XYZ file of C-alpha atoms in Angstrom:
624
model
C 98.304 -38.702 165.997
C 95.634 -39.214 163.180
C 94.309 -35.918 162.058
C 92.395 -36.505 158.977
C 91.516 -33.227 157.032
C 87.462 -33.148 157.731
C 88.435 -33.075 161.053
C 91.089 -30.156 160.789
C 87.969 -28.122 159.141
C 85.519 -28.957 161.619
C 88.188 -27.177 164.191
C 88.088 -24.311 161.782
C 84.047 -24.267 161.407
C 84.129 -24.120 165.585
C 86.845 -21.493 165.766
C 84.786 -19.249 163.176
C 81.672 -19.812 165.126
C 82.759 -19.093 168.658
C 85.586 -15.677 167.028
C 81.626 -14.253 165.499
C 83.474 -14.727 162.080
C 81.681 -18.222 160.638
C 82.678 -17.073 157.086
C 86.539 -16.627 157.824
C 86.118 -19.830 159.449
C 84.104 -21.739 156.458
C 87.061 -20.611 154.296
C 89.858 -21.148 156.303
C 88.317 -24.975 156.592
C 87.639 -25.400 153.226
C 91.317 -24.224 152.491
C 93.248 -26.504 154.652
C 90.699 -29.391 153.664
C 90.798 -28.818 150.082
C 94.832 -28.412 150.070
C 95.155 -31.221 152.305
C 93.180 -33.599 149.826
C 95.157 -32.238 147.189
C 98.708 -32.593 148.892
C 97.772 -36.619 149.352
C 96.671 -37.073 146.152
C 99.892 -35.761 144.827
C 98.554 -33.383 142.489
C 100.477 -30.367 143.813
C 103.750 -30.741 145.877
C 105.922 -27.713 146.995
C 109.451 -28.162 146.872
C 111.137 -25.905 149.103
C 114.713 -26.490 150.648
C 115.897 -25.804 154.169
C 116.487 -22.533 153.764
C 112.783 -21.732 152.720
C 111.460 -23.400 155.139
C 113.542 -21.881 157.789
C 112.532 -18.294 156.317
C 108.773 -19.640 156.672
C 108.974 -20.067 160.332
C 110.376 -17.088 160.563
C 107.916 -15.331 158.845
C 105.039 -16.675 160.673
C 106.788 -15.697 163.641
C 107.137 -12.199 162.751
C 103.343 -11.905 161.703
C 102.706 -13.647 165.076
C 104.669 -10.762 167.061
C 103.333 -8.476 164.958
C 99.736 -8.910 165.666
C 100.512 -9.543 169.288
C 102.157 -6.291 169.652
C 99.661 -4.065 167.773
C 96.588 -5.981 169.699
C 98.024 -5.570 173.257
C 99.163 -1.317 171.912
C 95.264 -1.196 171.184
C 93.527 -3.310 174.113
C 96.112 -3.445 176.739
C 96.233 -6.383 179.272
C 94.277 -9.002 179.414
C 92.013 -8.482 176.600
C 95.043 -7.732 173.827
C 96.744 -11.118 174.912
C 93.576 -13.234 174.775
C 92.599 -11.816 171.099
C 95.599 -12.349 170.039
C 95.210 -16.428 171.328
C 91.685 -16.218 169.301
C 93.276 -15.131 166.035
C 96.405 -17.940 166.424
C 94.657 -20.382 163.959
C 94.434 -17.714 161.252
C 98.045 -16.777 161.468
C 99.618 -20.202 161.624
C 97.616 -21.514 158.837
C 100.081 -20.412 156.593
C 102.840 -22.437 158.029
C 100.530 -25.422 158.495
C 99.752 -25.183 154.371
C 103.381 -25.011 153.997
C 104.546 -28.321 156.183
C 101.352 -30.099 154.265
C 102.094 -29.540 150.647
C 105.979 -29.565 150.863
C 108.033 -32.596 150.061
C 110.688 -32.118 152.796
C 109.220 -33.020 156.217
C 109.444 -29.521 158.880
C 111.809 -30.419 161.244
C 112.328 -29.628 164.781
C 115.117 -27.351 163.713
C 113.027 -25.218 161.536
C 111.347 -23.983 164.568
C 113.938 -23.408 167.258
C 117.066 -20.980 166.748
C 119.017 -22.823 169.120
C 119.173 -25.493 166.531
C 119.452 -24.544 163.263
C 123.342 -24.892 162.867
C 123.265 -28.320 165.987
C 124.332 -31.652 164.647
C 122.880 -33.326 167.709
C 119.887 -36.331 166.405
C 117.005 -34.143 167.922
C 117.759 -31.281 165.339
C 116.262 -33.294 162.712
C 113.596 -34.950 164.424
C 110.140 -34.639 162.109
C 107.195 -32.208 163.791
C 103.950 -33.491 162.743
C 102.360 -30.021 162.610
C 98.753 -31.348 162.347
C 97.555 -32.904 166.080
C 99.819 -29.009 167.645
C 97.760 -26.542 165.058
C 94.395 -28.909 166.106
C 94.755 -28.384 169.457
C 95.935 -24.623 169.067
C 92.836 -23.930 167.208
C 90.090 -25.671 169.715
C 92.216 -23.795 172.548
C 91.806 -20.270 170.799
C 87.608 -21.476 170.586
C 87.581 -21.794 174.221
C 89.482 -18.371 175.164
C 86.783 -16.441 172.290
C 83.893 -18.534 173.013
C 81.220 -16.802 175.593
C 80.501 -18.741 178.996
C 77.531 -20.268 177.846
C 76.204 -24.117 177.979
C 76.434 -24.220 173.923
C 79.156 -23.349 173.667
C 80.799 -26.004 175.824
C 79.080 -28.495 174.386
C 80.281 -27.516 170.986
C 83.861 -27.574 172.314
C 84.066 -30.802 174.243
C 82.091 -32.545 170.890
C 84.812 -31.666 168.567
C 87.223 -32.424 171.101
C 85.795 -36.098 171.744
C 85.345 -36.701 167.851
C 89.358 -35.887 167.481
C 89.859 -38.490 170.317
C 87.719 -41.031 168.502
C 89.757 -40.813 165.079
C 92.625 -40.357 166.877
C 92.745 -43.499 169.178
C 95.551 -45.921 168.842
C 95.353 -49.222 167.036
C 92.856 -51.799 167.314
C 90.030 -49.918 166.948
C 87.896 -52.792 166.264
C 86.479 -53.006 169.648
C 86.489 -50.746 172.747
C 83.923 -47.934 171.111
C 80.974 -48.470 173.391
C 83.832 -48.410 176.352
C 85.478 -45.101 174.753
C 81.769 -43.674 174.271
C 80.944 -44.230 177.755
C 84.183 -43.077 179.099
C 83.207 -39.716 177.077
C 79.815 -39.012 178.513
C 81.199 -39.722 182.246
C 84.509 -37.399 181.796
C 81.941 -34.933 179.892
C 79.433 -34.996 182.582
C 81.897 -34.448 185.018
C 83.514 -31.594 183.686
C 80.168 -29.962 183.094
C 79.032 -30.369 186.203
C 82.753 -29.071 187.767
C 82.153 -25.667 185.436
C 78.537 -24.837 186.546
C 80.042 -26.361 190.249
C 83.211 -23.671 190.378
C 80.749 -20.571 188.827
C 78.150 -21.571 191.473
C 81.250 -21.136 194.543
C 82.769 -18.329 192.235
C 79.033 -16.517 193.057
C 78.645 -17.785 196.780
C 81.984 -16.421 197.386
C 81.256 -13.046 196.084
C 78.126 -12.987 197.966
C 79.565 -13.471 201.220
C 82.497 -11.075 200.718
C 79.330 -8.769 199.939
C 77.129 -9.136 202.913
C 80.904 -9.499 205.539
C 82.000 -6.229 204.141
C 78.045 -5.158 204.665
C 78.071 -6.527 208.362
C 80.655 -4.101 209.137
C 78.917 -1.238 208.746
C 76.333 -0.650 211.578
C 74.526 2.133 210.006
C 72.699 0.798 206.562
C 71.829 4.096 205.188
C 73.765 3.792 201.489
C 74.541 7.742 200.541
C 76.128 7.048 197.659
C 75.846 4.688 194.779
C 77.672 3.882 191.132
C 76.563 3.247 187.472
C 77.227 -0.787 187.875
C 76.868 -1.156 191.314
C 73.537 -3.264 190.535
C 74.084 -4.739 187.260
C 76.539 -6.869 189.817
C 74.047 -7.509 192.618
C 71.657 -8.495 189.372
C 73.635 -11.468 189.171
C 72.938 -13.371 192.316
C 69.801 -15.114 192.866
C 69.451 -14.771 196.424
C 65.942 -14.420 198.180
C 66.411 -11.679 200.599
C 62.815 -10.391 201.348
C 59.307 -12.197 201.029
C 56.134 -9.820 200.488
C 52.508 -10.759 200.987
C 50.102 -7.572 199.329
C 46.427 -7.600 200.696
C 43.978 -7.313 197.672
C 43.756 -5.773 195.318
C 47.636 -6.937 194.499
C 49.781 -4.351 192.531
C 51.818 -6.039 190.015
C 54.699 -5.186 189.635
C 55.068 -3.311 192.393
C 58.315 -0.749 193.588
C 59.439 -0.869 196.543
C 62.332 2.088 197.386
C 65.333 1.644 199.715
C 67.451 4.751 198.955
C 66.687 7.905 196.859
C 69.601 10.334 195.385
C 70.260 13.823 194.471
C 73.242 14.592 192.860
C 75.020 13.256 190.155
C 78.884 13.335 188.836
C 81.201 10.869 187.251
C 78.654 8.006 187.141
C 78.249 7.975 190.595
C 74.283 9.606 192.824
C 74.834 11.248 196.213
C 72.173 11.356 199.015
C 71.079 14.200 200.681
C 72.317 13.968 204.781
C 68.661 14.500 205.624
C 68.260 14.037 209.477
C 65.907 10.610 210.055
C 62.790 11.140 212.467
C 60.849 8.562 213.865
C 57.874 7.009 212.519
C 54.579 7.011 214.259
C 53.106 4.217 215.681
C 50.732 2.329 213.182
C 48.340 1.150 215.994
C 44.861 0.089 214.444
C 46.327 0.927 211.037
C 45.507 -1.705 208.201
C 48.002 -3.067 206.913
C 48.754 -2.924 202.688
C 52.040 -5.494 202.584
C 54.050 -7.590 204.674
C 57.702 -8.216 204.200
C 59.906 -11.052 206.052
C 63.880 -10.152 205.606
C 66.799 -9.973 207.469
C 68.348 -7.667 209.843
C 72.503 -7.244 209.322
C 73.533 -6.452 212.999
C 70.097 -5.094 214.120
C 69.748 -2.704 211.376
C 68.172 -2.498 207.714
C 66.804 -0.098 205.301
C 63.570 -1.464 204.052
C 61.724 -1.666 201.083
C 58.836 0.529 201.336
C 56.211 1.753 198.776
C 55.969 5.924 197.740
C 54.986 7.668 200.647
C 54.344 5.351 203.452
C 53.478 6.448 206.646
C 53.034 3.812 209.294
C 54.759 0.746 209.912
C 54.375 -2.096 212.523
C 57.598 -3.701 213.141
C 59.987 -4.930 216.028
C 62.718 -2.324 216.250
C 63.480 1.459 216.352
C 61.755 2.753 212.578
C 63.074 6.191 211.165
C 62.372 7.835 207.646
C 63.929 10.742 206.444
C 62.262 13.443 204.432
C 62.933 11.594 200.780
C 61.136 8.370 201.447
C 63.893 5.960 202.870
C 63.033 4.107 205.992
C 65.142 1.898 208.134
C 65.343 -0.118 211.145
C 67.806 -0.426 213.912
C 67.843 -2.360 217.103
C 66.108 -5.113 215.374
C 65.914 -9.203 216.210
C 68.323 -10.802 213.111
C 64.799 -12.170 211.163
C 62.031 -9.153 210.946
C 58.501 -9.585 210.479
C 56.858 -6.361 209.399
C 53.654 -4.524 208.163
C 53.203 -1.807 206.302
C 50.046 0.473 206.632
C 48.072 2.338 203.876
C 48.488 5.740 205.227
C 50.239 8.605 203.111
C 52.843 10.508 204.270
C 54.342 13.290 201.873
C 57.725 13.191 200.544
C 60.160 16.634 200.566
C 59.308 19.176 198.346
C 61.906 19.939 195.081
C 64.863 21.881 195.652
C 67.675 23.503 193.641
C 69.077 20.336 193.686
C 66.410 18.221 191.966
C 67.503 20.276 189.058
C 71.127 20.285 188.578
C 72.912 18.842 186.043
C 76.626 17.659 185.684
C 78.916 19.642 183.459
C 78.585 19.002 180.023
C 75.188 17.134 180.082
C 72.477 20.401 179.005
C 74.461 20.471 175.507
C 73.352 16.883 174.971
C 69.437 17.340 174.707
C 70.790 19.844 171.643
C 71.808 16.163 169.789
C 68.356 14.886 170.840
C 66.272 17.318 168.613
C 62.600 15.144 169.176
C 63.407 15.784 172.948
C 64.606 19.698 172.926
C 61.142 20.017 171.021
C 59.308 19.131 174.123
C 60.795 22.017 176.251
C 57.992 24.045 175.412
C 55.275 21.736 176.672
C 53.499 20.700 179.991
C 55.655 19.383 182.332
C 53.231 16.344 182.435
C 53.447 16.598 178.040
C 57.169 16.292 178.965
C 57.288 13.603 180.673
C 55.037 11.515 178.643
C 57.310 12.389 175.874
C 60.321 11.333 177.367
C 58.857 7.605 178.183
C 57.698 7.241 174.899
C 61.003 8.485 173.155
C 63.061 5.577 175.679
C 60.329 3.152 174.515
C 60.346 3.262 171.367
C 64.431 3.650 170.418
C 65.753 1.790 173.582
C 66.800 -2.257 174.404
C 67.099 -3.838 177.777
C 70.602 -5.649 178.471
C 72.730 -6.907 181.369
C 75.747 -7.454 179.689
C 77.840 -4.634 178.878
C 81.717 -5.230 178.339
C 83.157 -1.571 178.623
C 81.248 -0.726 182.135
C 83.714 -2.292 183.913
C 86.493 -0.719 182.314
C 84.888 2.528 182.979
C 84.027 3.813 179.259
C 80.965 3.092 178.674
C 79.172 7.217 179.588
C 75.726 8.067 179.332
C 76.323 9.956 175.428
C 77.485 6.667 174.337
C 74.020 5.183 175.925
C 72.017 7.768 174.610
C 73.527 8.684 170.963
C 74.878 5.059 170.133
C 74.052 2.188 171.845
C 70.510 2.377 173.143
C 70.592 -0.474 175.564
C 71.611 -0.463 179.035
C 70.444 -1.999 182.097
C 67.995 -0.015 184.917
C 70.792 2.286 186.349
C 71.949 3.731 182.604
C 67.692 4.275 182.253
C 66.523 5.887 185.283
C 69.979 8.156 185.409
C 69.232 9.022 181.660
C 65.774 9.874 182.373
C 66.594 11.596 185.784
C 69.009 14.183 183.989
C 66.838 14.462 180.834
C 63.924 15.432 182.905
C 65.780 18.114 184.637
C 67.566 19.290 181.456
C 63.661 19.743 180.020
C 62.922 21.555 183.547
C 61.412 18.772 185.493
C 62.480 18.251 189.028
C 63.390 14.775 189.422
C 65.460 12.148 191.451
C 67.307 8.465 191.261
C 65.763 5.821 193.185
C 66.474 2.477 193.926
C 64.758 -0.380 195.473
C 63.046 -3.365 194.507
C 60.615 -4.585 191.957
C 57.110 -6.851 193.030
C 56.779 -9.714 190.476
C 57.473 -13.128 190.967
C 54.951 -14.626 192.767
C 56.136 -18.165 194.610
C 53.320 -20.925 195.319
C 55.993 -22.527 198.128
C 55.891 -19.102 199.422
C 52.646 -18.355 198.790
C 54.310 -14.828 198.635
C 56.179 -12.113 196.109
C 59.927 -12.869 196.702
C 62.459 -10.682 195.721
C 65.919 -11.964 194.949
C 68.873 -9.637 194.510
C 68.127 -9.639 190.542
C 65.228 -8.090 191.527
C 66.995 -4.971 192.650
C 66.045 -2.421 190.356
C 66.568 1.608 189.632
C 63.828 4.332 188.448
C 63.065 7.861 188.629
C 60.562 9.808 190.441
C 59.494 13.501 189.037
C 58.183 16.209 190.635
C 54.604 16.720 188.444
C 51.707 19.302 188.997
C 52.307 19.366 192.501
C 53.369 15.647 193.710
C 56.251 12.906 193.125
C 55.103 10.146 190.738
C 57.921 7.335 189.392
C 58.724 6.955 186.630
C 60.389 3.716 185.086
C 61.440 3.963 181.410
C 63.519 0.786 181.611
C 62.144 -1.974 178.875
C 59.390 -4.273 180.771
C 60.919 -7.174 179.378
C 63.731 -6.579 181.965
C 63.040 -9.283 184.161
C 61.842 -11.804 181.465
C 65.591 -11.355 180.481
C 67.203 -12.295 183.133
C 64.949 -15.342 184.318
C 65.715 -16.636 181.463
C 69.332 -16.561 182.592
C 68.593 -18.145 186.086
C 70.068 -21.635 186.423
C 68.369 -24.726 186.414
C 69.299 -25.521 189.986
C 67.440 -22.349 191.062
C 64.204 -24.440 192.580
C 66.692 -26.329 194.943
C 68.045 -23.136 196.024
C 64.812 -21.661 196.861
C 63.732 -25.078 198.872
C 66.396 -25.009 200.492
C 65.868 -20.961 201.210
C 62.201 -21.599 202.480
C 63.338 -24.124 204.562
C 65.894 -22.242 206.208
C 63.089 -18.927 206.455
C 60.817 -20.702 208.204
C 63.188 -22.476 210.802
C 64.316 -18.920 211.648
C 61.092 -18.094 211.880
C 60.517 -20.842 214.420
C 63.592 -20.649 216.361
C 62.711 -16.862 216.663
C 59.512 -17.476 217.901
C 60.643 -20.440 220.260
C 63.333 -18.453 221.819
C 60.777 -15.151 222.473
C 58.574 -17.781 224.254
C 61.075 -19.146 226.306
C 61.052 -22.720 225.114
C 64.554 -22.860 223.507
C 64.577 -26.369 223.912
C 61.736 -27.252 220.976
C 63.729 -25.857 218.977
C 65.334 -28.620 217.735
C 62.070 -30.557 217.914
C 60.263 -28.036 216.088
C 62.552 -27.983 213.305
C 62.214 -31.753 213.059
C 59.026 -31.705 212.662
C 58.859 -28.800 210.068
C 61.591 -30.487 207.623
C 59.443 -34.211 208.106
C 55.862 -32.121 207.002
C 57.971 -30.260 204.033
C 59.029 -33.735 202.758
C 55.702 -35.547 203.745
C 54.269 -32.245 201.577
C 56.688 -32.639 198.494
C 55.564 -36.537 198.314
C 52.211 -35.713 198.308
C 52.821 -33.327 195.181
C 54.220 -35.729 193.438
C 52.374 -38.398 193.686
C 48.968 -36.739 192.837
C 50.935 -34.868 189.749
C 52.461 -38.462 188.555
C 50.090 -39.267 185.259
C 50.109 -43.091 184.277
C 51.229 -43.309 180.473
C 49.026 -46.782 179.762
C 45.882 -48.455 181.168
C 47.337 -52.089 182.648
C 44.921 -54.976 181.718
C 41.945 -55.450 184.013
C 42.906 -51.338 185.513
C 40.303 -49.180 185.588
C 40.668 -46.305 183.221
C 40.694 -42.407 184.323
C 38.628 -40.293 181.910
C 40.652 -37.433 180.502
C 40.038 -33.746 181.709
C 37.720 -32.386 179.488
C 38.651 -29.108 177.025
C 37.053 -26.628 179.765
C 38.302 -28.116 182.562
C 41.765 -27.858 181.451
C 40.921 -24.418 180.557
C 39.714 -23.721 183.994
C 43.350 -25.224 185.471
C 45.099 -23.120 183.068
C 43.528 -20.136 184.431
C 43.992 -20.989 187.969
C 47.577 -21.648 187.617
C 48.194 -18.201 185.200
C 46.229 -16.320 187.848
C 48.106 -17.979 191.036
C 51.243 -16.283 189.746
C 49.824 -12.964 190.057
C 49.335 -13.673 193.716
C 45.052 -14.213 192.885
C 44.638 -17.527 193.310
C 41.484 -19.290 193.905
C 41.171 -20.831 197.759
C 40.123 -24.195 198.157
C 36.567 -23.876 199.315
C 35.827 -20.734 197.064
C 33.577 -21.476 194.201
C 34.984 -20.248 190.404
C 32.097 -17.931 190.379
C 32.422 -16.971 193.353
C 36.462 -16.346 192.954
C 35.310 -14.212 189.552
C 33.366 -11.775 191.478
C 36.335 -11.531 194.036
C 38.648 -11.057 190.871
C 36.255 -8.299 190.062
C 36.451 -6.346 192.821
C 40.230 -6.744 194.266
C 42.266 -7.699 190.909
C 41.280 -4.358 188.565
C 44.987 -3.304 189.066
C 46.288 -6.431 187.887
C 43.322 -7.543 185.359
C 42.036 -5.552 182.968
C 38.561 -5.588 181.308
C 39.347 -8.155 178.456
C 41.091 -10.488 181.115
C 38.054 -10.455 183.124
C 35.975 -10.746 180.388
C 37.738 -14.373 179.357
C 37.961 -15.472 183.119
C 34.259 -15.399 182.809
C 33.975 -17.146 179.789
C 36.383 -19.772 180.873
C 34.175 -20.174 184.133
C 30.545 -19.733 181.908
C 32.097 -22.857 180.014
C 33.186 -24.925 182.718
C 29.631 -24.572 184.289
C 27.712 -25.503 181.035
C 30.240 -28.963 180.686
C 29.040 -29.661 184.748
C 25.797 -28.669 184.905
C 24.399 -28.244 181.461
């Protein structure tokens, strides 16, 4: 097979780029490629006789074992074996160089013991070393490279350029055909990967909720370091939330609060659940749309709610968590605005695992704030996290199990939610601050289909909650960039997915309400009707958002939108995803002075301030 030497160092280049070492692999390219130019030129030749050559197999082999040995005595199984595939290129290089420059050809029994001393005709066949070392080093690229979409582009291009040279004679014709044949294998193979990770996900999520099904009671008393950073990765819808004015943004919503802490794992208190009172006549702050798993949930609730209207039997225990049993499978809920307090600090709220109180000793700017306010104290801590701290998802030795909170704290600085709010939970207590671990969900993407919050599973989040002149207040150190981060690892199906979701929310939704009425036979009719208005609705959007690129002769032409009119949409559309969007009959200034009164937790004064120039503008261009 062809394997000129430009394309041996491209290999290389790729190698060095997916191993994280691009100079190692610059210079091992330029190496082979220089040598290999020289070898064919004839400048320098080795001369080396069987017995050299044999004693250079052998030695790579050795060096081969070697580093196989000391990698797998370091890293164990898998991750020893698959570094040890990464570094292959590096190590056989040497044996490569030799087989180029030498004047005796390597032959096959150079490299296999059972044939050195053989007389049979396949003991001196010739090895071309070139095409095996060229597909040994795009093979150790793919086991180093990270799962990513440039990465297998990079991959598959090198490997389609080596088929290109490589093709058998004539190559006259036939490259539009071989070009075409690429893109279609490529495509398919692309689409297979993101196809098998997409089942690879669906799969886990269903082993998730089956093993979930089987438990009647929902309460979770215990959860581990890692336990969400999984659940982060699925971008399920699981509840919808519509806030009554003025919105909160973002917005935490609690499903299980914990205690104690050992061995990277909270405990809940066994607090008794009573039942919660009636919220006749009560108005109503949020409503969430979810799922019940056998009749039961926990649900996401705000700090300190009090009443809740919902279909089912509601309990709350004395930290905060509520939950539902004897519930219809889809729930429709509302949440009032009354307080209710949550349990006072105990002994607990202070204790600390073994070990941890020596630890604020290597934080000297924290043990200095021992002596302040508790409320000095806790500003102190947030600002320390936000200042010295990075958000991440992606953390290779939590899995493994040695990854501990000194190594967040002291080294790394960067963790997902659950290594913040447990850092800040035991840091609090350890400068006297009672304090607990809470989990829940976070209020923040705002969908127009919906025209709702939804919160998907990478939603879930974890904070603290501290015990402050007299009352629990949360508090979230993790980075605000947090979910920023991981839309920006969502996949470009999502939108599908979540037409797909709404779709199947709202014919529950009908179905539920069909069957209640007694009039299970519209069900199907219903439906029908629903999916025919969703398409007759998606056709509609895009045919009024379908711009014409050129004026046809004899058409009429459309003035552009002037400067403050796009301005205006701008505005709408920014504001829309905060859940204060403008209704169709409501004039702009009419729709400021609402933003005025209901959006000052959202908006601040500046933000109102430019809303009202946008508007002032837009009038003047109308109305002069």
């Amino acid at each position: 097979m062809n394997t000129p030497a430009w394309m041996q160092a491209l290999a290389l280049l790729v190698w060095g780029a997916t191993l994280g070492q691009g100079a190692a692999g610059l210079a091992l390219g330029a190496l082979l490629g220089g040598l290999r130019l020289i070898a064919n030129s004839g400048i320098v030749r080795l001369r080396l006789g069987e017995a050299e050559l044999t004693r250079s197999v052998d030695l790579s082999a050795v060096l081969a074992a070697l580093t196989l040995g000391g990698l797998l005595a370091a890293q164990g199984l898998p991750d020893g074996l698959l570094a040890a595939m990464g570094w292959m290129p590096a190590l056989l290089l040497p044996l490569l160089l030799v087989a180029t420059l030498n004047d005796a050809p390597l032959r096959l029994r150079h490299l296999a013991l059972s044939l050195r001393r053989s007389t049979r005709p396949e003991a001196a066949m010739v090895v071309q070393a070139d095409a095996p070392y060229l597909a040994i080093t795009l093979l150790a690229s793919a086991v180093q490279a990270k799962p990513s979409t440039q990465a297998f582009w990079l991959l598959a291009g090198t490997l389609v350029a080596w088929l290109f040279v490589a093709r058998p004679p004539p190559r006259r014709r036939g490259g539009v055909s071989f070009a075409g044949a690429a893109a279609v294998a490529l495509g398919i193979a692309f689409a297979a990967g993101q196809g098998l990770e997409r089942v690879q996900v669906a799969v886990e999520e269903w082993f998730i909720d089956a093993l979930s099904a089987a438990d009647n009671d929902p309460y979770q008393s215990q959860t581990r370091i890692g336990d969400l950073g999984r659940v982060k990765l699925s971008e399920r819808i699981v509840w919808r939330v519509r806030q009554t004015p003025p919105v909160a943004v973002p917005l935490l919503l609690r499903t299980g609060v914990f205690t104690h802490y050992a061995n990277g794992a909270w405990a809940a208190r066994r607090d008794a659940f009573a039942p919660l009172p009636e919220a006749l006549n009560a108005t109503h702050r949020l409503g969430l749309r979810g799922d019940s798993v056998q009749g039961a949930a926990l649900l996401p609730v705000p700090v300190g709610v009090g009443r809740i209207d919902a279909p089912g039997r509601l309990e709350r225990n004395p930290l905060g968590v509520v939950r539902i049993t004897e519930a219809p499978a889809s729930l429709e809920i509302a949440i009032g605005q009354d307080q209710a307090s949550a349990a006072p600090p105990s002994e607990g709220d202070l204790a600390l695992p073994s070990g941890f109180a020596g630890l604020l000793e290597k934080l000297p700017e924290l043990a200095r704030l021992q002596h302040a306010a508790a409320a000095q104290r806790l500003a102190g801590l947030e600002a320390w996290f936000a200042a010295h701290f990075r958000y991440t998802l992606f953390i290779g030795d939590e899995a493994r199990g040695r990854r501990g909170l000194e190594r967040f704290l002291l080294t790394d600085r960067a963790g997902h939610c659950e290594y913040f709010a447990t850092s800040t939970v035991l840091l609090l207590r350890a400068l006297g601050v009672p304090a607990r671990y809470v989990t829940g969900y976070s209020v923040q993407e705002y969908s127009r289909l919906e025209q709702a919050f939804v919160l998907r599973q990478r939603h879930s989040h974890a904070w603290a909650e501290a015990f402050v002149d007299g009352r629990w207040i949360e508090v979230d150190t993790t980075p605000a960039t947090w979910l920023s981060v991981e839309e920006q690892a969502a996949p470009f199906w999502q939108p599908v997915l979540d037409l797909a979701s709404f779709f199947w929310c709202r014919a529950g939704e009908l179905r539920r309400d069909a069957l209640a009425g007694e009039h299970s036979g519209a069900v199907w009719i219903g439906l029908a009707l629903l999916l025919a208005a969703m398409i007759w609705q998606a056709r509609n959007r895009l045919h009024t958002t379908r711009q014409p690129s050129t004026v046809g002769a004899g058409a009429t032409a459309v003035a552009a939108p002037s400067a403050e009119l796009r301005a205006f949409h701008a505005l709408e559309q920014q504001l829309a995803g905060l859940g204060l969007g403008r209704t169709a009959s409501e004039a702009p200034r009419n729709w400021l002075a609402r933003l005025g009164r209901d959006g000052q937790s959202v908006l601040d004064t500046a933000r109102l301030a430019a809303a009202g120039r946008v508007i002032d503008a837009l009038y003047r261009q109308r109305y002069g």
